[in-house]
Amino acid sequence: MEDASATTLLGDLVALTHQLEPRRHLLAVGTVAEIETRNRWHEDLNMRGVVKMHGRLPHLSTVGDTRTAKVVIQAVYETDSPHPPFQTSPHESSGALGMSPSTGMPVRRVDDETVGALISSHAPEVVYLGRIYRSSVQLPLYVRDFAGDQTDGAFHVGVFGRNGSGKTALAVYWLAAQMRHLSLGVLAFDPQGQFSSQNGFPFDLKAWARNLGREVRGLSIAEDVRLPPWATTFVELLDGARFFHQLTIKHAANREAALDEFVRLLHNAANWDDRQPDEVLRALLTSLQGDVPALTRVYNSKGPRDRVIGTLDRILTSPSEFQQLASIFRPVHNLFAPTNLAGRPRIKLERLIHDVVDGRSGGQAAPYVIIDLSARSGLTWLDDPETKARLIKDIASNLRRVAEERWHGTERPINCCVVFDEAHRFASSQPAGEQTARLAASLTEYVRTTRKYGLGWMFITQEVSALSPGIYTQLRIKAFGYGLTTGSDLNRLTDEVGRGPALELYKSFADPRALTRKTYPFMLTGPVSPLSFTSAPIFLEVHTEVTDFLNANQHLFAGLPVPRLPDQRQ
């Protein structure tokens, strides 16, 4: 410790050994999570007055200091010597030393040589997304697909952190590494359009996917994707666009009855998604106008019922009023139509999901698909959280159904990763509305059941506490960035790693926005590294330059060009 007193040691990975037999050693790797300095002379009651007056004790201050470091053991390897080089490849022993080490045994900083020697048997499959916290040593990580020999079905990932914590950077580097498995399909739900615009990304993830041979499809719900003819979804979207308010059906209970009647009418309207919207609208209004039992189910009282009949009659006979209602109906109907409002063909959602779920076929890499749910086309009602929740719920339901069918048909995992950005909005522990509550409940069910199908989920969110507890408990790998140090967030972290030096080390993370040289520290839990096979977390500083990522992973990505975004090019 005294030799290291002139350096920074907190957060470093260190190694110590315990000899079992002449050529048999246990080599333990752990993180320095706490350092304490004491000086018995300064603590002596008789000396405190001198310290108070002079601040130091000549020949005793500093010289008489004793430093104690607490090390959280993460992995123990069995080796044939106490330090590299090893004659045979080390193998995992356990997550704890079976015997306390002898006094006087050296404790060494882990360097790249030590890491390389310990993980030699895993070297071809590890990736480096950054360095060991407060160190220059690259941290090896497992970023696997869901169909390899090392995996037992899919696993779910959670990336947490406040704004500016680097969670987007970590998620993008993780996906870039995972995309090297070319049979893995990647589907990103993009509620705010960040994956589409790549605003705030550390590099061009779309270009990276193309460089790996993947087809990249950035598809907008508003303009590019054709939804299946789901009558219930269509009518609920109409309701979200305030269509029924224009029919003077405003009370929630009456609107719910009207929704049921419109769904029934649509089921009786053949090929309504292929027909012209004005034709469909006129047919629906005409059918409802002449269906007295249906109107009675909407309004039992004669006065309100006559008001709705009068409104329907006025809309059907007045071109201007019909056009006003049609201006609401047409954009919603267009989501289910063969072409968008500009006349460009839409791709069927069912086909899109099959392409992602089927993965690599015909020798081609599986696609990287982004479903953009932002209102970039000017349809502002698409930005309503309840509207987005309706769409995501139905798309996710279709995805789960197709995955289940494929798995039962082939008895093989489908190998597909679903990325869910802004998870705190739509997989919330406290949903803001009825549709978001339904979506959160559905996603909770999906993460419990889809793992065996080879369908894994990645949730990216600002707060741990904002994510549904049912989803959180199913996450196999969790990454915690800066800022989760208060209230229920801190409580969940405490449940995750316990009260102790590891939690205190996490709480010491600096706000990246307050630093001149950006660093993005994360605490990782789960089976994410060959240097940790216990419940003890490991600490990572994510790369801030894509060139560092490429240089560290030449064994995987040699020869690939640097995928810079336009504003990053010189």
Coordinates of C-alpha atoms in Angstrom, one line a residue, residues 45-492:
L45 CA -4.8 11.2 23.2
N46 CA -1.5 12.6 24.5
M47 CA -0.5 13.7 20.9
R48 CA -3.8 15.3 19.9
G49 CA -2.9 18.6 21.5
V50 CA 0.4 18.8 19.6
V51 CA -1.5 17.9 16.3
K52 CA -4.0 20.6 17.1
M53 CA -1.3 23.2 17.6
H54 CA 1.1 22.3 14.8
G55 CA -0.9 20.1 12.4
R56 CA 1.9 17.6 12.1
L57 CA 4.1 15.4 14.2
P58 CA 7.7 15.6 13.1
H59 CA 9.0 12.2 11.9
L60 CA 5.7 10.6 12.8
S61 CA 3.1 12.2 10.4
T62 CA 3.1 10.6 7.0
V63 CA 5.9 8.2 8.0
G64 CA 3.7 6.5 10.6
D65 CA 0.6 6.3 8.3
T66 CA -1.0 2.9 7.8
R67 CA -3.3 2.4 4.8
T68 CA -5.8 -0.3 4.6
A69 CA -7.6 -1.2 1.4
K70 CA -10.8 -3.3 1.2
V71 CA -10.9 -5.5 -1.9
V72 CA -14.1 -7.0 -3.2
I73 CA -13.2 -10.4 -4.7
Q74 CA -14.9 -11.0 -8.0
A75 CA -13.1 -14.1 -9.5
V76 CA -10.7 -16.8 -8.4
Y77 CA -8.6 -18.7 -11.0
E78 CA -6.5 -21.8 -10.4
T79 CA -3.0 -21.2 -11.9
D80 CA 0.4 -23.0 -12.1
S81 CA 2.3 -19.9 -10.9
P82 CA 1.6 -16.9 -8.7
H83 CA 1.8 -14.5 -11.7
P84 CA 2.0 -14.6 -15.5
P85 CA 3.3 -16.1 -17.6
F86 CA 1.5 -19.4 -17.0
Q87 CA 2.5 -22.7 -18.5
T88 CA -1.1 -23.9 -18.8
S89 CA -4.3 -21.8 -19.3
P90 CA -5.8 -20.8 -15.9
H91 CA -9.3 -22.1 -15.2
E92 CA -12.1 -20.7 -13.1
S93 CA -12.1 -22.0 -9.5
S94 CA -14.8 -20.1 -7.7
G95 CA -15.9 -16.7 -6.7
A96 CA -14.1 -16.7 -3.3
L97 CA -10.8 -17.8 -1.9
G98 CA -11.1 -21.1 -0.1
M99 CA -8.5 -20.0 2.4
S100 CA -7.4 -16.5 3.6
P101 CA -4.0 -15.6 2.0
S102 CA -0.8 -15.6 4.0
T103 CA 0.5 -12.4 5.4
G104 CA 3.3 -10.8 3.5
M105 CA 1.9 -12.0 0.1
P106 CA 2.2 -9.2 -2.5
V107 CA -1.0 -7.6 -3.9
R108 CA -0.4 -6.5 -7.5
R109 CA -2.3 -4.2 -9.8
V110 CA -3.9 -6.1 -12.6
D111 CA -2.4 -5.1 -16.0
D112 CA -3.2 -6.0 -19.6
E113 CA -0.7 -8.9 -19.4
T114 CA -2.4 -10.4 -16.4
V115 CA -5.8 -9.9 -17.9
G116 CA -4.7 -11.5 -21.2
A117 CA -3.2 -14.5 -19.4
L118 CA -6.2 -15.1 -17.2
I119 CA -8.7 -15.0 -20.0
S120 CA -6.6 -16.7 -22.6
S121 CA -9.2 -19.5 -23.1
H122 CA -11.9 -16.9 -23.6
A123 CA -9.8 -14.5 -25.7
P124 CA -11.6 -15.1 -29.1
E125 CA -15.0 -14.2 -27.7
V126 CA -14.4 -11.2 -25.4
V127 CA -14.9 -7.6 -26.4
Y128 CA -13.6 -4.4 -24.9
L129 CA -16.1 -1.6 -24.5
G130 CA -13.9 0.4 -22.2
R131 CA -11.3 0.2 -19.4
I132 CA -11.3 -0.8 -15.9
Y133 CA -12.6 2.1 -13.8
R134 CA -9.8 4.7 -13.2
S135 CA -7.3 2.5 -15.0
S136 CA -5.7 2.1 -18.5
V137 CA -6.4 -1.6 -18.5
Q138 CA -9.0 -2.9 -21.0
L139 CA -11.9 -4.7 -19.3
P140 CA -12.9 -7.9 -21.1
L141 CA -16.7 -8.4 -21.5
Y142 CA -19.0 -11.1 -22.8
V143 CA -21.4 -9.7 -25.4
R144 CA -23.0 -12.8 -26.8
D145 CA -25.9 -13.6 -29.0
F146 CA -28.7 -15.9 -28.0
A147 CA -28.0 -19.0 -30.0
G148 CA -24.4 -19.8 -29.2
D149 CA -23.1 -22.7 -27.3
Q150 CA -22.2 -20.5 -24.3
T151 CA -25.8 -19.2 -23.8
D152 CA -28.9 -20.8 -22.4
G153 CA -31.5 -18.9 -24.4
A154 CA -31.7 -15.2 -24.5
F155 CA -30.8 -12.8 -21.7
H156 CA -32.2 -9.3 -20.9
V157 CA -30.1 -6.2 -20.4
G158 CA -30.8 -3.0 -18.5
V159 CA -28.8 0.3 -19.0
F160 CA -29.6 2.9 -16.4
G161 CA -28.3 6.4 -15.8
R162 CA -29.3 10.1 -15.7
N163 CA -29.0 12.4 -18.6
G164 CA -25.4 12.8 -19.6
S165 CA -24.3 9.6 -17.8
G166 CA -23.2 7.9 -21.0
K167 CA -26.0 5.3 -21.1
T168 CA -26.6 5.9 -24.8
A169 CA -22.8 5.5 -25.5
L170 CA -22.7 2.2 -23.6
A171 CA -25.9 0.9 -25.3
V172 CA -24.5 1.7 -28.7
Y173 CA -21.1 0.1 -28.1
W174 CA -22.9 -3.0 -26.7
L175 CA -25.0 -3.3 -29.8
A176 CA -22.0 -2.7 -32.1
A177 CA -20.3 -5.6 -30.4
Q178 CA -23.4 -7.8 -30.4
M179 CA -23.9 -7.2 -34.1
R180 CA -20.7 -9.2 -34.9
H181 CA -23.0 -12.2 -34.5
L182 CA -24.5 -12.0 -37.9
S183 CA -27.4 -14.4 -37.3
L184 CA -28.7 -12.1 -34.5
G185 CA -31.6 -9.9 -35.7
V186 CA -31.8 -6.4 -34.0
L187 CA -35.1 -4.5 -33.7
A188 CA -35.1 -1.1 -32.0
F189 CA -38.3 0.6 -30.8
D190 CA -37.5 4.3 -31.1
P191 CA -40.3 6.3 -29.4
Q192 CA -38.4 9.7 -29.6
G193 CA -36.5 9.1 -32.9
Q194 CA -33.0 9.0 -31.3
F195 CA -32.0 5.8 -33.0
S196 CA -33.2 7.1 -36.3
S197 CA -31.4 10.4 -36.1
Q198 CA -28.5 9.0 -34.1
N199 CA -28.3 12.3 -32.3
G200 CA -26.0 11.9 -29.3
F201 CA -24.5 8.6 -30.6
P202 CA -20.7 8.2 -30.2
F203 CA -20.5 7.0 -33.8
D204 CA -22.7 6.0 -36.8
L205 CA -24.3 2.7 -35.7
K206 CA -26.1 2.3 -39.0
A207 CA -22.9 2.6 -41.0
W208 CA -21.3 0.1 -38.6
A209 CA -24.1 -2.4 -39.3
R210 CA -23.7 -2.0 -43.0
N211 CA -20.0 -2.5 -42.7
L212 CA -20.7 -5.8 -41.1
G213 CA -22.9 -6.8 -44.1
R214 CA -26.3 -6.1 -42.5
E215 CA -29.2 -4.4 -44.2
V216 CA -30.3 -1.4 -42.2
R217 CA -33.9 -0.3 -42.3
G218 CA -35.0 2.9 -40.6
L219 CA -38.8 2.8 -40.8
S220 CA -41.3 5.3 -39.6
I221 CA -44.7 4.1 -38.4
A222 CA -46.1 7.3 -39.8
E223 CA -44.6 6.8 -43.3
D224 CA -43.1 3.4 -44.0
V225 CA -44.7 0.6 -42.0
R226 CA -48.1 -0.9 -42.9
L227 CA -49.9 -2.1 -39.8
P228 CA -52.1 -5.3 -40.1
P229 CA -55.8 -4.7 -40.3
W230 CA -56.3 -4.7 -36.5
A231 CA -59.8 -3.2 -36.1
T232 CA -59.4 -2.6 -32.4
T233 CA -56.1 -0.8 -32.8
F234 CA -57.5 1.3 -35.7
V235 CA -60.5 2.4 -33.6
E236 CA -58.4 3.1 -30.5
L237 CA -56.1 5.3 -32.7
L238 CA -59.2 7.2 -34.0
D239 CA -60.2 7.8 -30.4
G240 CA -56.7 9.1 -29.6
A241 CA -57.0 11.5 -32.5
R242 CA -60.3 12.8 -30.9
F243 CA -62.4 11.4 -33.8
F244 CA -65.3 10.5 -31.5
H245 CA -65.4 14.0 -30.0
Q246 CA -66.3 15.3 -33.4
L247 CA -69.3 12.9 -33.3
T248 CA -70.3 14.6 -30.0
I249 CA -69.5 11.4 -28.1
K250 CA -67.3 12.8 -25.4
H251 CA -68.0 11.0 -22.1
A252 CA -65.5 8.1 -21.5
A253 CA -68.2 5.4 -21.0
N254 CA -70.1 6.4 -24.1
R255 CA -66.9 6.6 -26.2
E256 CA -66.0 3.1 -25.0
A257 CA -69.4 1.8 -26.2
A258 CA -68.9 3.7 -29.5
L259 CA -65.5 2.1 -30.0
D260 CA -67.0 -1.3 -29.6
E261 CA -69.6 -0.5 -32.2
F262 CA -67.0 0.8 -34.7
V263 CA -64.9 -2.4 -34.2
R264 CA -68.0 -4.5 -35.0
L265 CA -68.7 -2.5 -38.1
L266 CA -65.1 -2.8 -39.3
H267 CA -65.2 -6.5 -38.9
N268 CA -68.2 -6.5 -41.3
A269 CA -66.4 -4.2 -43.7
A270 CA -64.4 -6.4 -46.1
N271 CA -60.9 -5.2 -47.0
W272 CA -61.4 -1.9 -45.3
D273 CA -57.6 -1.3 -45.2
D274 CA -57.3 -1.6 -49.0
R275 CA -60.2 0.7 -49.8
Q276 CA -60.2 4.5 -50.0
P277 CA -60.5 6.2 -46.6
D278 CA -63.4 8.4 -47.6
E279 CA -65.3 5.4 -48.9
V280 CA -64.7 3.5 -45.6
L281 CA -65.6 6.5 -43.5
R282 CA -68.9 7.1 -45.3
A283 CA -69.8 3.5 -45.1
L284 CA -69.1 3.4 -41.3
L285 CA -71.1 6.5 -40.6
T286 CA -74.0 5.4 -42.8
S287 CA -74.1 2.0 -41.1
L288 CA -74.0 3.5 -37.6
Q289 CA -76.7 6.1 -38.5
G290 CA -79.1 3.3 -39.5
D291 CA -78.3 1.0 -36.6
V292 CA -80.7 2.1 -33.9
P293 CA -79.7 -0.8 -31.5
A294 CA -76.1 0.2 -31.8
L295 CA -76.8 3.8 -31.1
T296 CA -78.9 2.8 -28.2
R297 CA -75.9 0.9 -26.8
V298 CA -73.9 4.1 -27.1
Y299 CA -76.6 6.4 -25.6
N300 CA -79.6 4.9 -23.8
S301 CA -81.2 8.3 -23.4
K302 CA -83.2 9.6 -26.4
G303 CA -81.8 13.2 -26.2
P304 CA -78.1 12.4 -26.5
R305 CA -78.9 9.6 -29.1
D306 CA -80.8 12.1 -31.2
R307 CA -77.9 14.5 -31.0
V308 CA -75.5 11.9 -32.4
I309 CA -78.0 11.0 -35.1
G310 CA -78.3 14.6 -36.1
T311 CA -74.5 15.0 -36.1
L312 CA -74.1 11.9 -38.3
D313 CA -76.8 13.3 -40.7
R314 CA -75.1 16.7 -40.9
I315 CA -71.7 15.2 -41.6
L316 CA -73.0 12.9 -44.3
T317 CA -74.9 15.7 -46.1
S318 CA -72.4 18.6 -45.7
P319 CA -69.2 18.3 -47.8
S320 CA -67.4 20.7 -45.5
E321 CA -68.2 18.8 -42.3
F322 CA -67.4 15.5 -43.9
Q323 CA -64.0 16.9 -45.0
Q324 CA -63.3 18.1 -41.5
L325 CA -64.0 14.6 -40.0
A326 CA -62.1 12.9 -42.9
S327 CA -59.0 15.0 -42.1
I328 CA -58.8 13.1 -38.9
F329 CA -59.8 9.7 -40.3
R330 CA -57.5 9.7 -43.3
P331 CA -54.1 9.8 -41.5
V332 CA -55.2 7.0 -39.1
H333 CA -56.5 4.8 -41.9
N334 CA -53.3 5.5 -43.9
L335 CA -51.3 3.6 -41.2
F336 CA -53.1 0.4 -42.4
A337 CA -53.0 1.3 -46.1
P338 CA -50.7 -0.1 -48.9
T339 CA -49.1 3.3 -49.5
N340 CA -48.5 6.3 -47.4
L341 CA -49.9 9.8 -47.9
A342 CA -47.2 10.7 -50.4
G343 CA -48.0 7.6 -52.5
R344 CA -44.9 5.5 -51.5
P345 CA -45.5 1.9 -50.7
R346 CA -45.4 0.7 -47.1
I347 CA -43.8 -2.5 -45.9
K348 CA -46.1 -4.9 -44.0
L349 CA -45.3 -5.1 -40.3
E350 CA -45.7 -8.9 -40.5
R351 CA -43.1 -9.2 -43.2
L352 CA -40.8 -6.9 -41.2
I353 CA -41.1 -9.0 -38.1
H354 CA -40.5 -12.2 -40.0
D355 CA -37.3 -10.8 -41.5
V356 CA -35.9 -9.9 -38.1
V357 CA -37.0 -13.0 -36.3
D358 CA -35.9 -15.4 -39.1
G359 CA -32.4 -13.9 -38.7
R360 CA -29.7 -14.9 -41.2
S361 CA -31.1 -16.6 -44.2
G362 CA -29.7 -17.3 -47.7
G363 CA -26.2 -16.5 -46.4
Q364 CA -27.1 -12.9 -45.6
A365 CA -26.6 -11.2 -42.3
A366 CA -29.8 -10.5 -40.2
P367 CA -31.1 -7.0 -40.6
Y368 CA -30.9 -4.1 -38.2
V369 CA -34.4 -2.5 -38.1
I370 CA -35.4 0.7 -36.4
I371 CA -39.1 1.4 -35.9
D372 CA -39.5 5.1 -35.5
L373 CA -42.6 6.1 -33.5
S374 CA -41.9 9.8 -33.5
A375 CA -44.2 12.2 -35.2
R376 CA -41.7 13.3 -37.9
S377 CA -44.4 13.4 -40.6
G378 CA -46.3 16.2 -38.8
L379 CA -49.0 13.8 -37.3
T380 CA -48.8 15.4 -33.8
W381 CA -51.3 12.9 -32.3
L382 CA -48.6 10.2 -32.8
D383 CA -46.6 11.9 -30.1
D384 CA -49.2 11.2 -27.5
P385 CA -47.8 8.6 -25.1
E386 CA -51.1 6.6 -25.0
T387 CA -51.1 6.4 -28.8
K388 CA -47.5 5.2 -28.9
A389 CA -48.2 2.7 -26.1
R390 CA -51.1 1.3 -28.2
L391 CA -48.9 0.8 -31.2
I392 CA -45.9 -0.7 -29.3
K393 CA -48.2 -3.1 -27.4
D394 CA -49.7 -4.5 -30.6
I395 CA -46.3 -4.7 -32.4
A396 CA -44.7 -6.3 -29.4
S397 CA -47.6 -8.8 -29.2
N398 CA -47.1 -9.7 -32.8
L399 CA -43.4 -10.1 -32.3
R400 CA -43.9 -12.4 -29.3
R401 CA -46.4 -14.5 -31.3
V402 CA -44.1 -14.9 -34.3
A403 CA -41.2 -15.8 -32.0
E404 CA -43.2 -18.4 -30.2
E405 CA -44.4 -20.0 -33.5
R406 CA -40.8 -20.1 -34.8
W407 CA -39.5 -21.7 -31.7
H408 CA -42.2 -24.3 -31.5
G409 CA -41.8 -25.0 -35.3
T410 CA -38.0 -25.4 -35.2
E411 CA -37.1 -26.0 -31.6
R412 CA -34.2 -23.6 -32.0
P413 CA -33.8 -20.1 -30.4
I414 CA -34.7 -17.4 -32.9
N415 CA -31.8 -15.2 -31.9
C416 CA -33.3 -11.7 -31.9
C417 CA -32.5 -8.7 -29.7
V418 CA -35.2 -6.0 -29.1
V419 CA -33.9 -2.6 -28.0
F420 CA -36.4 -0.5 -26.0
D421 CA -35.4 3.2 -25.7
E422 CA -37.1 5.5 -23.3
A423 CA -38.2 2.5 -21.2
H424 CA -39.2 4.7 -18.3
R425 CA -42.1 6.0 -20.4
F426 CA -43.6 2.7 -21.6
A427 CA -42.4 0.0 -19.2
S428 CA -43.0 2.1 -16.2
S429 CA -43.6 1.0 -12.6
Q430 CA -46.2 3.8 -12.4
P431 CA -47.9 4.0 -15.8
A432 CA -49.5 7.4 -16.6
G433 CA -52.4 6.1 -18.6
E434 CA -54.5 3.0 -19.4
Q435 CA -52.6 2.1 -22.5
T436 CA -49.2 2.5 -20.9
A437 CA -50.3 0.4 -18.0
R438 CA -51.4 -2.4 -20.5
L439 CA -48.1 -2.1 -22.3
A440 CA -46.1 -2.4 -19.1
A441 CA -48.0 -5.5 -18.1
S442 CA -47.5 -7.0 -21.5
L443 CA -43.8 -6.3 -21.5
T444 CA -43.5 -7.8 -18.0
E445 CA -45.1 -11.0 -19.3
Y446 CA -42.9 -11.1 -22.5
V447 CA -39.5 -10.8 -20.7
R448 CA -40.6 -13.8 -18.5
T449 CA -41.6 -16.0 -21.4
T450 CA -39.5 -15.0 -24.5
R451 CA -36.1 -15.9 -23.1
K452 CA -36.5 -19.5 -24.0
Y453 CA -37.5 -18.5 -27.5
G454 CA -34.2 -16.7 -28.0
L455 CA -35.8 -13.3 -27.9
G456 CA -33.9 -10.9 -25.6
W457 CA -34.7 -7.3 -24.6
M458 CA -32.5 -4.3 -23.8
F459 CA -34.1 -1.6 -21.8
I460 CA -32.6 1.9 -21.7
T461 CA -33.9 4.3 -19.1
Q462 CA -32.9 7.1 -16.8
E463 CA -34.1 5.7 -13.5
V464 CA -34.0 2.2 -12.0
S465 CA -37.2 2.9 -10.0
A466 CA -39.1 4.0 -13.1
L467 CA -38.8 0.5 -14.7
S468 CA -41.5 -2.0 -13.9
P469 CA -40.3 -4.3 -11.0
G470 CA -41.5 -7.3 -12.9
I471 CA -39.1 -6.4 -15.8
Y472 CA -36.2 -5.3 -13.6
T473 CA -36.1 -8.7 -11.7
Q474 CA -35.8 -10.5 -15.1
L475 CA -32.7 -8.5 -16.2
R476 CA -29.7 -10.7 -16.3
I477 CA -27.1 -8.0 -17.0
K478 CA -27.5 -4.5 -15.5
A479 CA -25.4 -1.4 -16.1
F480 CA -25.7 1.5 -13.7
G481 CA -24.3 4.9 -14.7
Y482 CA -24.0 8.1 -12.8
G483 CA -26.8 9.7 -10.7
L484 CA -28.8 6.8 -9.2
T485 CA -27.9 7.8 -5.6
T486 CA -31.1 8.9 -4.0
G487 CA -34.5 7.5 -3.0
S488 CA -35.9 4.4 -4.5
D489 CA -33.1 4.3 -7.1
L490 CA -30.5 3.9 -4.3
N491 CA -32.7 1.4 -2.6
R492 CA -32.7 -0.9 -5.7

